[in-house]
mmCIF file of C-alpha atoms and ligand atoms in Angstrom:
data_model
loop_
_atom_site.group_PDB
_atom_site.id
_atom_site.type_symbol
_atom_site.label_atom_id
_atom_site.label_comp_id
_atom_site.label_asym_id
_atom_site.label_seq_id
_atom_site.Cartn_x
_atom_site.Cartn_y
_atom_site.Cartn_z
ATOM 1 C CA MET A 1 -0.078 -0.128 0.148
ATOM 2 C CA ASP A 2 1.338 3.531 -0.640
ATOM 3 C CA GLN A 3 0.028 6.623 -1.155
ATOM 4 C CA THR A 4 -1.795 5.984 -4.657
ATOM 5 C CA GLY A 5 -3.351 2.247 -3.527
ATOM 6 C CA GLU A 6 -2.734 -1.452 -3.167
ATOM 7 C CA ARG A 7 -0.520 -3.953 -4.844
ATOM 8 C CA ALA A 8 1.529 -6.895 -4.832
ATOM 9 C CA ALA A 9 5.081 -5.892 -5.655
ATOM 10 C CA ASP A 10 8.803 -6.418 -4.638
ATOM 11 C CA VAL A 11 10.789 -3.190 -3.886
ATOM 12 C CA LEU A 12 14.060 -2.805 -4.595
ATOM 13 C CA VAL A 13 16.281 -0.527 -2.148
ATOM 14 C CA ALA A 14 19.962 0.633 -3.637
ATOM 15 C CA ASP A 15 21.927 2.297 -1.099
ATOM 16 C CA ASP A 16 19.368 4.989 0.532
ATOM 17 C CA ARG A 17 16.829 5.290 -1.966
ATOM 18 C CA ILE A 18 13.853 3.109 -3.762
ATOM 19 C CA ALA A 19 15.058 2.268 -7.039
ATOM 20 C CA GLU A 20 12.208 0.360 -8.049
ATOM 21 C CA VAL A 21 8.824 -0.572 -7.539
ATOM 22 C CA GLY A 22 7.720 -3.866 -9.839
ATOM 23 C CA THR A 23 7.460 -7.447 -9.697
ATOM 24 C CA GLY A 24 10.549 -10.295 -10.089
ATOM 25 C CA LEU A 25 12.976 -8.218 -8.639
ATOM 26 C CA ARG A 26 15.963 -9.276 -7.215
ATOM 27 C CA GLY A 27 18.643 -7.890 -4.861
ATOM 28 C CA ASP A 28 21.774 -9.098 -2.501
ATOM 29 C CA ARG A 29 19.730 -9.587 0.331
ATOM 30 C CA GLU A 30 16.463 -10.231 0.608
ATOM 31 C CA LEU A 31 13.510 -9.619 3.107
ATOM 32 C CA ASP A 32 10.279 -11.724 3.113
ATOM 33 C CA ALA A 33 7.255 -9.305 2.911
ATOM 34 C CA GLY A 34 4.926 -11.959 2.154
ATOM 35 C CA GLY A 35 1.140 -11.228 3.645
ATOM 36 C CA CYS A 36 2.637 -7.531 4.659
ATOM 37 C CA ILE A 37 1.726 -4.353 3.540
ATOM 38 C CA VAL A 38 4.914 -2.011 2.305
ATOM 39 C CA ALA A 39 4.204 1.261 3.836
ATOM 40 C CA PRO A 40 6.496 4.591 4.186
ATOM 41 C CA GLY A 41 7.923 4.671 7.799
ATOM 42 C CA LEU A 42 6.038 5.618 10.275
ATOM 43 C CA VAL A 43 6.363 9.595 11.924
ATOM 44 C CA ASP A 44 5.386 10.034 15.649
ATOM 45 C CA LEU A 45 5.231 14.055 16.108
ATOM 46 C CA HIS A 46 5.649 13.217 19.790
ATOM 47 C CA VAL A 47 7.520 10.891 22.008
ATOM 48 C CA HIS A 48 9.583 11.344 25.241
ATOM 49 C CA LEU A 49 12.839 10.164 25.278
ATOM 50 C CA ARG A 50 13.799 11.075 28.702
ATOM 51 C CA GLU A 51 17.504 12.057 27.857
ATOM 52 C CA PRO A 52 19.261 14.067 29.179
ATOM 53 C CA GLY A 53 17.769 13.858 32.694
ATOM 54 C CA MET A 54 15.709 10.574 33.017
ATOM 55 C CA GLU A 55 17.566 8.197 31.477
ATOM 56 C CA ASP A 56 16.679 5.268 33.784
ATOM 57 C CA ALA A 57 13.164 5.273 32.461
ATOM 58 C CA GLU A 58 14.378 5.855 28.746
ATOM 59 C CA THR A 59 17.262 7.044 26.614
ATOM 60 C CA ILE A 60 17.387 8.148 23.079
ATOM 61 C CA GLU A 61 19.008 4.638 21.945
ATOM 62 C CA THR A 62 16.471 2.330 23.605
ATOM 63 C CA GLY A 63 13.457 4.856 22.847
ATOM 64 C CA ALA A 64 14.475 4.882 19.011
ATOM 65 C CA ARG A 65 14.802 0.801 18.774
ATOM 66 C CA ALA A 66 11.061 0.937 20.558
ATOM 67 C CA ALA A 67 10.124 3.214 17.566
ATOM 68 C CA ALA A 68 11.862 0.983 15.019
ATOM 69 C CA LEU A 69 10.112 -1.870 16.150
ATOM 70 C CA GLY A 70 7.070 0.205 15.953
ATOM 71 C CA GLY A 71 7.567 0.722 12.177
ATOM 72 C CA PHE A 72 8.480 4.653 13.138
ATOM 73 C CA THR A 73 11.329 5.675 11.026
ATOM 74 C CA ALA A 74 11.001 9.516 12.332
ATOM 75 C CA ILE A 75 10.176 10.675 15.687
ATOM 76 C CA VAL A 76 9.966 13.869 17.571
ATOM 77 C CA ALA A 77 11.791 14.356 20.705
ATOM 78 C CA MET A 78 9.192 16.306 23.157
ATOM 79 C CA PRO A 79 11.524 18.949 25.358
ATOM 80 C CA ASN A 80 10.666 18.396 28.487
ATOM 81 C CA THR A 81 14.354 16.685 29.336
ATOM 82 C CA THR A 82 15.990 18.037 32.194
ATOM 83 C CA PRO A 83 18.192 20.139 31.123
ATOM 84 C CA ALA A 84 15.302 21.565 29.338
ATOM 85 C CA GLN A 85 16.177 21.603 25.259
ATOM 86 C CA ASP A 86 15.362 25.360 25.358
ATOM 87 C CA ASP A 87 19.549 25.630 23.997
ATOM 88 C CA PRO A 88 21.110 24.673 21.450
ATOM 89 C CA ALA A 89 24.033 22.818 23.368
ATOM 90 C CA VAL A 90 21.261 20.431 24.637
ATOM 91 C CA VAL A 91 19.719 20.239 21.088
ATOM 92 C CA SER A 92 22.787 19.470 19.695
ATOM 93 C CA ALA A 93 23.654 16.576 22.007
ATOM 94 C CA VAL A 94 20.463 15.159 21.295
ATOM 95 C CA LEU A 95 20.588 15.149 17.751
ATOM 96 C CA ALA A 96 23.895 13.639 18.074
ATOM 97 C CA ALA A 97 22.496 10.588 19.742
ATOM 98 C CA GLY A 98 19.391 10.284 17.315
ATOM 99 C CA SER A 99 22.081 10.267 14.629
ATOM 100 C CA ARG A 100 23.028 7.366 15.874
ATOM 101 C CA SER A 101 19.977 5.436 16.631
ATOM 102 C CA SER A 102 17.548 3.316 14.868
ATOM 103 C CA CYS A 103 15.223 5.880 13.818
ATOM 104 C CA ASP A 104 15.571 9.659 12.532
ATOM 105 C CA VAL A 105 14.862 11.994 15.627
ATOM 106 C CA GLN A 106 14.240 15.407 15.148
ATOM 107 C CA ALA A 107 14.503 17.481 18.519
ATOM 108 C CA ALA A 108 11.597 19.885 19.399
ATOM 109 C CA GLY A 109 12.506 22.862 21.441
ATOM 110 C CA THR A 110 10.777 24.441 24.156
ATOM 111 C CA ILE A 111 8.703 27.668 23.341
ATOM 112 C CA THR A 112 9.773 29.262 26.766
ATOM 113 C CA LYS A 113 13.086 28.934 28.863
ATOM 114 C CA ALA A 114 12.941 25.754 31.011
ATOM 115 C CA ARG A 115 9.179 25.572 29.967
ATOM 116 C CA ALA A 116 8.416 27.962 32.938
ATOM 117 C CA GLY A 117 5.941 29.942 30.748
ATOM 118 C CA GLY A 118 7.633 33.284 30.783
ATOM 119 C CA GLU A 119 10.609 34.097 28.605
ATOM 120 C CA LEU A 120 11.258 32.819 25.382
ATOM 121 C CA ALA A 121 13.717 30.415 24.551
ATOM 122 C CA PRO A 122 16.005 31.374 21.509
ATOM 123 C CA MET A 123 13.742 29.970 19.028
ATOM 124 C CA GLY A 124 15.732 31.118 16.446
ATOM 125 C CA GLU A 125 18.665 29.638 17.441
ATOM 126 C CA LEU A 126 17.225 26.316 17.978
ATOM 127 C CA HIS A 127 15.418 26.469 14.413
ATOM 128 C CA ALA A 128 19.350 26.479 12.849
ATOM 129 C CA LEU A 129 20.126 23.337 14.027
ATOM 130 C CA GLY A 130 16.695 21.678 12.610
ATOM 131 C CA VAL A 131 14.050 22.156 15.176
ATOM 132 C CA ARG A 132 10.902 22.587 13.686
ATOM 133 C CA ILE A 133 8.526 21.884 16.696
ATOM 134 C CA PHE A 134 8.201 24.293 19.389
ATOM 135 C CA THR A 135 6.782 23.382 22.686
ATOM 136 C CA ASP A 136 6.268 23.112 26.206
ATOM 137 C CA ASP A 137 4.679 19.642 26.106
ATOM 138 C CA GLY A 138 4.127 18.555 29.929
ATOM 139 C CA SER A 139 3.025 21.935 30.454
ATOM 140 C CA CYS A 140 0.862 24.145 28.957
ATOM 141 C CA VAL A 141 1.504 27.884 27.469
ATOM 142 C CA ASP A 142 -0.546 29.209 29.938
ATOM 143 C CA SER A 143 0.069 33.184 29.120
ATOM 144 C CA ALA A 144 -1.856 34.289 26.069
ATOM 145 C CA GLY A 145 0.800 37.368 25.997
ATOM 146 C CA VAL A 146 3.640 34.596 25.986
ATOM 147 C CA MET A 147 1.602 32.255 23.579
ATOM 148 C CA ARG A 148 0.753 35.392 21.029
ATOM 149 C CA ALA A 149 4.965 36.220 21.262
ATOM 150 C CA ALA A 150 5.817 32.764 20.121
ATOM 151 C CA LEU A 151 3.295 32.524 17.416
ATOM 152 C CA GLU A 152 4.857 36.025 15.897
ATOM 153 C CA TYR A 153 8.481 34.855 16.602
ATOM 154 C CA ALA A 154 7.542 31.323 14.702
ATOM 155 C CA ALA A 155 6.509 33.024 11.741
ATOM 156 C CA SER A 156 9.441 34.435 10.719
ATOM 157 C CA LEU A 157 11.239 30.704 10.987
ATOM 158 C CA PRO A 158 10.350 28.719 7.577
ATOM 159 C CA GLY A 159 8.495 25.560 8.915
ATOM 160 C CA ALA A 160 8.412 26.183 12.377
ATOM 161 C CA VAL A 161 5.236 25.323 14.211
ATOM 162 C CA VAL A 162 4.221 26.086 17.763
ATOM 163 C CA ALA A 163 2.427 23.268 19.560
ATOM 164 C CA GLN A 164 0.351 23.910 22.522
ATOM 165 C CA HIS A 165 -0.121 21.055 25.421
ATOM 166 C CA ALA A 166 -3.703 22.573 25.958
ATOM 167 C CA GLU A 167 -4.569 22.368 29.638
ATOM 168 C CA ASP A 168 -5.389 25.714 31.655
ATOM 169 C CA ASP A 169 -3.557 24.451 34.817
ATOM 170 C CA SER A 170 -6.345 26.596 36.816
ATOM 171 C CA LEU A 171 -8.656 24.486 35.874
ATOM 172 C CA ALA A 172 -6.489 21.118 35.482
ATOM 173 C CA GLY A 173 -4.061 21.707 38.267
ATOM 174 C CA GLY A 174 -4.061 19.341 41.054
ATOM 175 C CA GLY A 175 -6.538 16.561 39.342
ATOM 176 C CA HIS A 176 -5.278 13.336 38.405
ATOM 177 C CA MET A 177 -7.784 11.930 35.637
ATOM 178 C CA HIS A 178 -10.719 13.547 33.424
ATOM 179 C CA GLU A 179 -13.441 15.383 36.006
ATOM 180 C CA GLY A 180 -16.839 13.747 35.586
ATOM 181 C CA ASP A 181 -19.204 11.141 36.911
ATOM 182 C CA TRP A 182 -16.196 8.339 37.601
ATOM 183 C CA SER A 183 -13.865 11.093 39.316
ATOM 184 C CA SER A 184 -16.938 11.902 41.610
ATOM 185 C CA ARG A 185 -17.218 8.048 42.343
ATOM 186 C CA LEU A 186 -13.388 7.537 42.846
ATOM 187 C CA GLY A 187 -13.364 10.828 44.986
ATOM 188 C CA ILE A 188 -10.211 11.288 42.782
ATOM 189 C CA PRO A 189 -9.713 15.323 41.713
ATOM 190 C CA GLY A 190 -10.676 16.193 38.013
ATOM 191 C CA ARG A 191 -8.980 17.796 35.292
ATOM 192 C CA PRO A 192 -12.055 19.219 33.416
ATOM 193 C CA ALA A 193 -12.401 18.910 29.731
ATOM 194 C CA ALA A 194 -12.922 22.843 30.092
ATOM 195 C CA ALA A 195 -9.340 22.953 30.882
ATOM 196 C CA GLU A 196 -8.943 21.518 27.340
ATOM 197 C CA ASP A 197 -11.095 23.223 25.432
ATOM 198 C CA THR A 198 -10.940 26.910 26.849
ATOM 199 C CA ILE A 199 -6.900 27.100 25.377
ATOM 200 C CA VAL A 200 -7.732 25.212 22.352
ATOM 201 C CA ALA A 201 -10.216 28.187 21.593
ATOM 202 C CA ARG A 202 -7.871 30.902 23.013
ATOM 203 C CA ASP A 203 -5.085 29.891 20.838
ATOM 204 C CA CYS A 204 -7.343 29.280 17.642
ATOM 205 C CA ILE A 205 -8.070 33.186 17.807
ATOM 206 C CA LEU A 206 -4.649 33.815 18.546
ATOM 207 C CA ALA A 207 -3.375 31.594 15.381
ATOM 208 C CA ALA A 208 -5.983 33.740 13.514
ATOM 209 C CA THR A 209 -4.261 37.144 14.664
ATOM 210 C CA THR A 210 -0.981 36.195 13.913
ATOM 211 C CA GLY A 211 -1.270 34.150 10.685
ATOM 212 C CA SER A 212 1.158 31.616 12.682
ATOM 213 C CA ARG A 213 1.405 28.200 12.096
ATOM 214 C CA LEU A 214 -0.127 26.024 15.745
ATOM 215 C CA HIS A 215 -0.239 22.656 16.310
ATOM 216 C CA PHE A 216 -2.545 20.888 18.985
ATOM 217 C CA LEU A 217 -0.824 17.807 21.106
ATOM 218 C CA HIS A 218 -2.594 14.971 22.344
ATOM 219 C CA LEU A 219 -6.201 16.396 21.774
ATOM 220 C CA SER A 220 -8.897 14.055 23.876
ATOM 221 C CA THR A 221 -12.093 16.391 24.296
ATOM 222 C CA ALA A 222 -15.117 16.388 21.723
ATOM 223 C CA GLY A 223 -15.272 19.742 22.617
ATOM 224 C CA ALA A 224 -11.778 20.972 21.589
ATOM 225 C CA ILE A 225 -12.054 18.900 18.331
ATOM 226 C CA GLU A 226 -14.785 20.193 17.744
ATOM 227 C CA LEU A 227 -13.273 24.014 17.976
ATOM 228 C CA VAL A 228 -10.480 22.499 15.238
ATOM 229 C CA ARG A 229 -12.903 21.671 13.085
ATOM 230 C CA ALA A 230 -14.083 24.882 12.673
ATOM 231 C CA ALA A 231 -11.193 26.562 12.907
ATOM 232 C CA LYS A 232 -10.134 24.445 9.803
ATOM 233 C CA ALA A 233 -12.944 25.474 8.271
ATOM 234 C CA ARG A 234 -12.363 28.824 8.319
ATOM 235 C CA GLY A 235 -8.668 28.247 6.992
ATOM 236 C CA LEU A 236 -6.540 29.133 9.436
ATOM 237 C CA PRO A 237 -3.110 27.040 9.442
ATOM 238 C CA ILE A 238 -3.978 24.533 12.446
ATOM 239 C CA THR A 239 -3.147 21.224 12.702
ATOM 240 C CA ALA A 240 -3.743 18.509 15.584
ATOM 241 C CA GLU A 241 -3.000 15.265 16.880
ATOM 242 C CA ALA A 242 -4.294 12.183 18.911
ATOM 243 C CA ALA A 243 -2.871 9.838 20.367
ATOM 244 C CA PRO A 244 -4.173 5.883 20.700
ATOM 245 C CA HIS A 245 -5.138 6.047 24.330
ATOM 246 C CA HIS A 246 -7.233 8.750 23.179
ATOM 247 C CA PHE A 247 -9.117 6.287 21.136
ATOM 248 C CA THR A 248 -8.912 3.172 22.858
ATOM 249 C CA LEU A 249 -9.533 3.664 26.787
ATOM 250 C CA THR A 250 -11.883 5.859 28.669
ATOM 251 C CA ASP A 251 -11.982 7.186 32.424
ATOM 252 C CA ALA A 252 -13.775 3.887 33.359
ATOM 253 C CA ALA A 253 -10.218 2.388 33.729
ATOM 254 C CA CYS A 254 -9.208 4.561 36.959
ATOM 255 C CA ALA A 255 -11.604 2.839 38.521
ATOM 256 C CA SER A 256 -8.525 0.026 39.279
ATOM 257 C CA PHE A 257 -7.132 2.831 40.648
ATOM 258 C CA ASP A 258 -3.897 1.618 38.803
ATOM 259 C CA PRO A 259 -1.672 4.634 38.023
ATOM 260 C CA ILE A 260 -0.691 2.603 34.399
ATOM 261 C CA PHE A 261 -3.916 4.599 33.712
ATOM 262 C CA LYS A 262 -3.137 7.852 34.687
ATOM 263 C CA VAL A 263 -2.064 10.412 32.028
ATOM 264 C CA ASN A 264 -2.305 14.269 30.781
ATOM 265 C CA PRO A 265 -4.528 15.196 29.320
ATOM 266 C CA PRO A 266 -6.441 12.435 31.190
ATOM 267 C CA LEU A 267 -8.517 9.384 29.294
ATOM 268 C CA ARG A 268 -11.934 10.987 29.276
ATOM 269 C CA THR A 269 -15.449 9.316 28.404
ATOM 270 C CA ASP A 270 -17.040 7.202 25.823
ATOM 271 C CA ALA A 271 -18.163 10.697 23.836
ATOM 272 C CA ASP A 272 -14.685 11.794 23.895
ATOM 273 C CA VAL A 273 -13.472 8.678 22.375
ATOM 274 C CA ALA A 274 -15.785 8.656 19.893
ATOM 275 C CA ALA A 275 -15.180 12.034 18.941
ATOM 276 C CA VAL A 276 -11.581 11.694 18.550
ATOM 277 C CA LYS A 277 -12.197 8.589 16.222
ATOM 278 C CA ALA A 278 -14.222 10.883 13.966
ATOM 279 C CA GLY A 279 -11.870 13.798 14.015
ATOM 280 C CA LEU A 280 -9.478 11.312 12.937
ATOM 281 C CA ALA A 281 -11.825 9.824 10.234
ATOM 282 C CA ASP A 282 -12.817 13.306 8.865
ATOM 283 C CA GLY A 283 -9.185 14.376 8.977
ATOM 284 C CA THR A 284 -9.940 17.316 11.673
ATOM 285 C CA ILE A 285 -6.920 15.503 13.484
ATOM 286 C CA ASP A 286 -3.920 15.109 11.049
ATOM 287 C CA ALA A 287 -1.836 12.593 12.894
ATOM 288 C CA ILE A 288 -1.566 9.585 15.247
ATOM 289 C CA ALA A 289 0.894 10.800 17.824
ATOM 290 C CA THR A 290 1.938 8.239 20.608
ATOM 291 C CA ASP A 291 2.606 11.007 23.661
ATOM 292 C CA HIS A 292 5.249 7.868 24.754
ATOM 293 C CA ALA A 293 5.967 8.396 28.082
ATOM 294 C CA PRO A 294 8.022 5.800 29.694
ATOM 295 C CA HIS A 295 8.179 5.532 33.924
ATOM 296 C CA ARG A 296 10.408 3.716 36.031
ATOM 297 C CA THR A 297 7.980 0.878 37.626
ATOM 298 C CA GLU A 298 8.994 2.601 40.992
ATOM 299 C CA ALA A 299 7.496 5.787 40.345
ATOM 300 C CA LYS A 300 4.407 4.075 38.529
ATOM 301 C CA GLU A 301 3.555 1.798 41.667
ATOM 302 C CA ARG A 302 2.979 5.086 43.636
ATOM 303 C CA PRO A 303 -1.014 5.574 44.631
ATOM 304 C CA PHE A 304 -2.491 6.856 42.012
ATOM 305 C CA GLU A 305 -2.843 10.543 43.211
ATOM 306 C CA GLU A 306 1.268 10.560 43.307
ATOM 307 C CA ALA A 307 2.082 8.805 40.399
ATOM 308 C CA PRO A 308 3.415 10.443 37.300
ATOM 309 C CA PRO A 309 1.049 10.598 34.320
ATOM 310 C CA GLY A 310 2.081 8.911 31.244
ATOM 311 C CA MET A 311 2.466 5.829 29.157
ATOM 312 C CA LEU A 312 4.263 4.141 26.604
ATOM 313 C CA GLY A 313 2.908 4.230 23.009
ATOM 314 C CA LEU A 314 5.724 3.483 20.192
ATOM 315 C CA GLU A 315 5.575 -0.342 19.969
ATOM 316 C CA THR A 316 1.259 -0.538 20.140
ATOM 317 C CA ALA A 317 0.250 2.297 18.287
ATOM 318 C CA LEU A 318 0.095 0.589 14.572
ATOM 319 C CA ALA A 319 -1.654 -2.214 16.327
ATOM 320 C CA LEU A 320 -4.109 -0.021 18.082
ATOM 321 C CA THR A 321 -4.851 1.834 14.908
ATOM 322 C CA LEU A 322 -5.307 -1.165 12.557
ATOM 323 C CA GLY A 323 -7.432 -2.980 15.514
ATOM 324 C CA GLU A 324 -9.704 -0.067 16.769
ATOM 325 C CA LEU A 325 -9.834 2.389 13.634
ATOM 326 C CA VAL A 326 -9.617 0.159 10.224
ATOM 327 C CA GLU A 327 -10.707 -2.928 11.307
ATOM 328 C CA PRO A 328 -14.172 -1.687 12.455
ATOM 329 C CA GLY A 329 -14.390 0.607 9.464
ATOM 330 C CA VAL A 330 -13.809 4.203 11.418
ATOM 331 C CA MET A 331 -11.350 4.810 8.671
ATOM 332 C CA SER A 332 -9.840 3.121 5.640
ATOM 333 C CA LEU A 333 -5.767 1.565 5.888
ATOM 334 C CA GLY A 334 -4.680 4.361 3.469
ATOM 335 C CA ASP A 335 -6.582 7.167 5.826
ATOM 336 C CA ALA A 336 -5.023 5.760 8.980
ATOM 337 C CA LEU A 337 -1.217 5.451 7.291
ATOM 338 C CA ALA A 338 -2.025 8.882 6.177
ATOM 339 C CA ARG A 339 -2.175 9.670 10.293
ATOM 340 C CA LEU A 340 0.473 7.776 10.898
ATOM 341 C CA SER A 341 2.899 8.516 8.322
ATOM 342 C CA TRP A 342 2.797 11.626 5.692
ATOM 343 C CA GLY A 343 0.355 13.445 7.658
ATOM 344 C CA PRO A 344 3.114 13.821 10.719
ATOM 345 C CA ALA A 345 5.636 13.934 8.333
ATOM 346 C CA ALA A 346 4.362 16.939 6.282
ATOM 347 C CA ILE A 347 3.653 19.121 10.316
ATOM 348 C CA ALA A 348 7.567 18.260 10.914
ATOM 349 C CA GLY A 349 8.722 19.010 7.770
ATOM 350 C CA LEU A 350 10.447 15.746 7.686
ATOM 351 C CA ALA A 351 10.932 15.246 3.586
ATOM 352 C CA ASP A 352 12.328 12.135 3.569
ATOM 353 C CA HIS A 353 9.948 10.915 5.705
ATOM 354 C CA GLY A 354 6.278 9.722 4.486
ATOM 355 C CA GLY A 355 6.727 8.153 1.082
ATOM 356 C CA PRO A 356 5.338 7.798 -1.219
ATOM 357 C CA VAL A 357 6.849 4.204 -2.186
ATOM 358 C CA HIS A 358 8.091 4.752 -5.805
ATOM 359 C CA ALA A 359 11.773 4.522 -7.243
ATOM 360 C CA GLY A 360 13.583 7.488 -6.148
ATOM 361 C CA SER A 361 12.222 8.087 -2.521
ATOM 362 C CA ILE A 362 14.607 7.420 0.771
ATOM 363 C CA ALA A 363 13.755 4.388 1.742
ATOM 364 C CA ASN A 364 12.373 4.684 4.804
ATOM 365 C CA LEU A 365 9.883 2.062 4.844
ATOM 366 C CA CYS A 366 7.673 0.512 7.575
ATOM 367 C CA VAL A 367 6.662 -3.566 6.448
ATOM 368 C CA PHE A 368 4.072 -4.684 8.609
ATOM 369 C CA ASP A 369 2.176 -7.794 8.926
ATOM 370 C CA PRO A 370 -2.048 -6.857 9.434
ATOM 371 C CA GLY A 371 -3.158 -10.221 10.439
ATOM 372 C CA VAL A 372 -0.623 -11.842 12.641
ATOM 373 C CA ARG A 373 -2.011 -11.721 16.598
ATOM 374 C CA TRP A 374 0.306 -11.021 19.596
ATOM 375 C CA VAL A 375 0.237 -10.606 23.180
ATOM 376 C CA VAL A 376 1.695 -7.477 24.508
ATOM 377 C CA GLU A 377 4.350 -8.243 26.938
ATOM 378 C CA ALA A 378 5.364 -5.493 29.172
ATOM 379 C CA ASP A 379 8.745 -6.593 30.110
ATOM 380 C CA ALA A 380 9.294 -7.798 26.503
ATOM 381 C CA LEU A 381 8.969 -4.078 24.934
ATOM 382 C CA ALA A 382 12.384 -2.386 24.023
ATOM 383 C CA SER A 383 11.609 0.312 26.090
ATOM 384 C CA ARG A 384 13.912 0.774 29.067
ATOM 385 C CA ALA A 385 10.034 1.414 30.972
ATOM 386 C CA SER A 386 7.477 -1.212 31.201
ATOM 387 C CA ASN A 387 4.317 1.212 31.545
ATOM 388 C CA THR A 388 1.973 0.011 29.346
ATOM 389 C CA PRO A 389 -1.595 -0.221 30.033
ATOM 390 C CA TYR A 390 -2.079 -2.670 27.510
ATOM 391 C CA ALA A 391 0.052 -5.381 28.595
ATOM 392 C CA GLY A 392 -1.655 -8.723 28.358
ATOM 393 C CA GLN A 393 -3.797 -7.835 25.672
ATOM 394 C CA THR A 394 -4.076 -9.646 22.592
ATOM 395 C CA LEU A 395 -3.341 -7.323 19.488
ATOM 396 C CA ARG A 396 -3.648 -7.923 15.790
ATOM 397 C CA GLY A 397 -0.983 -6.113 13.173
ATOM 398 C CA ARG A 398 2.672 -5.825 13.723
ATOM 399 C CA THR A 399 5.794 -4.723 12.164
ATOM 400 C CA ARG A 400 7.991 -6.941 10.846
ATOM 401 C CA HIS A 401 11.039 -4.971 9.016
ATOM 402 C CA THR A 402 11.560 -1.800 9.280
ATOM 403 C CA VAL A 403 14.235 0.197 6.834
ATOM 404 C CA LEU A 404 15.894 3.599 7.375
ATOM 405 C CA ARG A 405 17.235 4.957 4.845
ATOM 406 C CA GLY A 406 17.831 1.662 3.077
ATOM 407 C CA THR A 407 19.137 -0.162 5.969
ATOM 408 C CA PRO A 408 16.795 -2.713 7.858
ATOM 409 C CA VAL A 409 16.994 -1.726 11.202
ATOM 410 C CA VAL A 410 14.277 -4.415 12.361
ATOM 411 C CA VAL A 411 14.148 -7.824 10.731
ATOM 412 C CA ASP A 412 11.544 -10.336 10.991
ATOM 413 C CA GLY A 413 10.381 -8.287 14.201
ATOM 414 C CA SER A 414 13.748 -8.207 15.941
ATOM 415 C CA PRO A 415 16.026 -4.873 16.434
ATOM 416 C CA VAL A 416 19.335 -5.473 14.194
ATOM 417 C CA ARG A 417 20.529 -1.706 15.372
HETATM 418 ZN ZN1 ZN B 501 1.788 16.915 26.544
#
């Protein structure tokens, strides 16, 4: 399957490029793709690699390996590291480690220094190093004035996009799950949908007045998705992503009091899940992004209200997309791959990723078997952490080979780098 449709064919790779797509092709080394889909490598706009600062949870090397196993050939490393990626030296170090890893790593830069929400980071200097996505992810830019200044600055930087973690801290602060029936029943302080909706509404207005590119990270509420749909209909340069846990899980999971289900923005209601699916189906949401957020087991074994938010996502995203969106007919396989590959590649300006699978393209490929069933084993994941909410579940569809710039980095489901 590529952007033009499905067909049975061989893909011949020479050096870092696709040399030919056709039948009866032979090369020095052959990877069996029988029964598989050969797609452009997947692209994840939202990954926490935890390096520098939290290498006991993940490193650039282990996170990139998990990405490759998930079929990703490019990922965007979120800047909420310690120190934060608000500085050219930190960004350069992340890029250097990424260049030795199993996938292409684009570093995101912060919007504000130390993600403190005040003074802007040196966005121009970071842009010169290749940064295209600027975000204080993990924290919302609460100040409308700072957000407007960032949007204005980014407008002068080619390809730059400001990405908002839309949760108003004055509404969501102190909450640990979605505010609603379940939080009342469980007695856990909630994070209301309004925390997301109000920031999305405000930032759509700021994007309109500045004309700057704006991206919304991990949309999770029906209200926010409707706001983005309306803004796009008005022609605003806005894009959005959603995470697999927001179209597969609801706040009811928190009834277990298991912090594995704690994430920001939180798991929401059935109606919100339906809205995320509808937004992905009609293109209001441009990308599926994992928000892969590794945490040490000890950190996640604390009581619900003390545990840090976040869950793994890289190795399960493709199967969850196939199982929740493609198999039930919410969207076609082609549209699903658009949200997983060329949609996010376009947002991040990753010209070498997202296909098409044609002669001449850089050979960044994800070869996956859509029919194979597998059980998620938390401890068997390549990620250094094991905080997946899908442990023990049987999923369908898995990467067989991943090819990065012509070099196989996953062969028959095993990492080779
Ligand atoms: Zn976030």
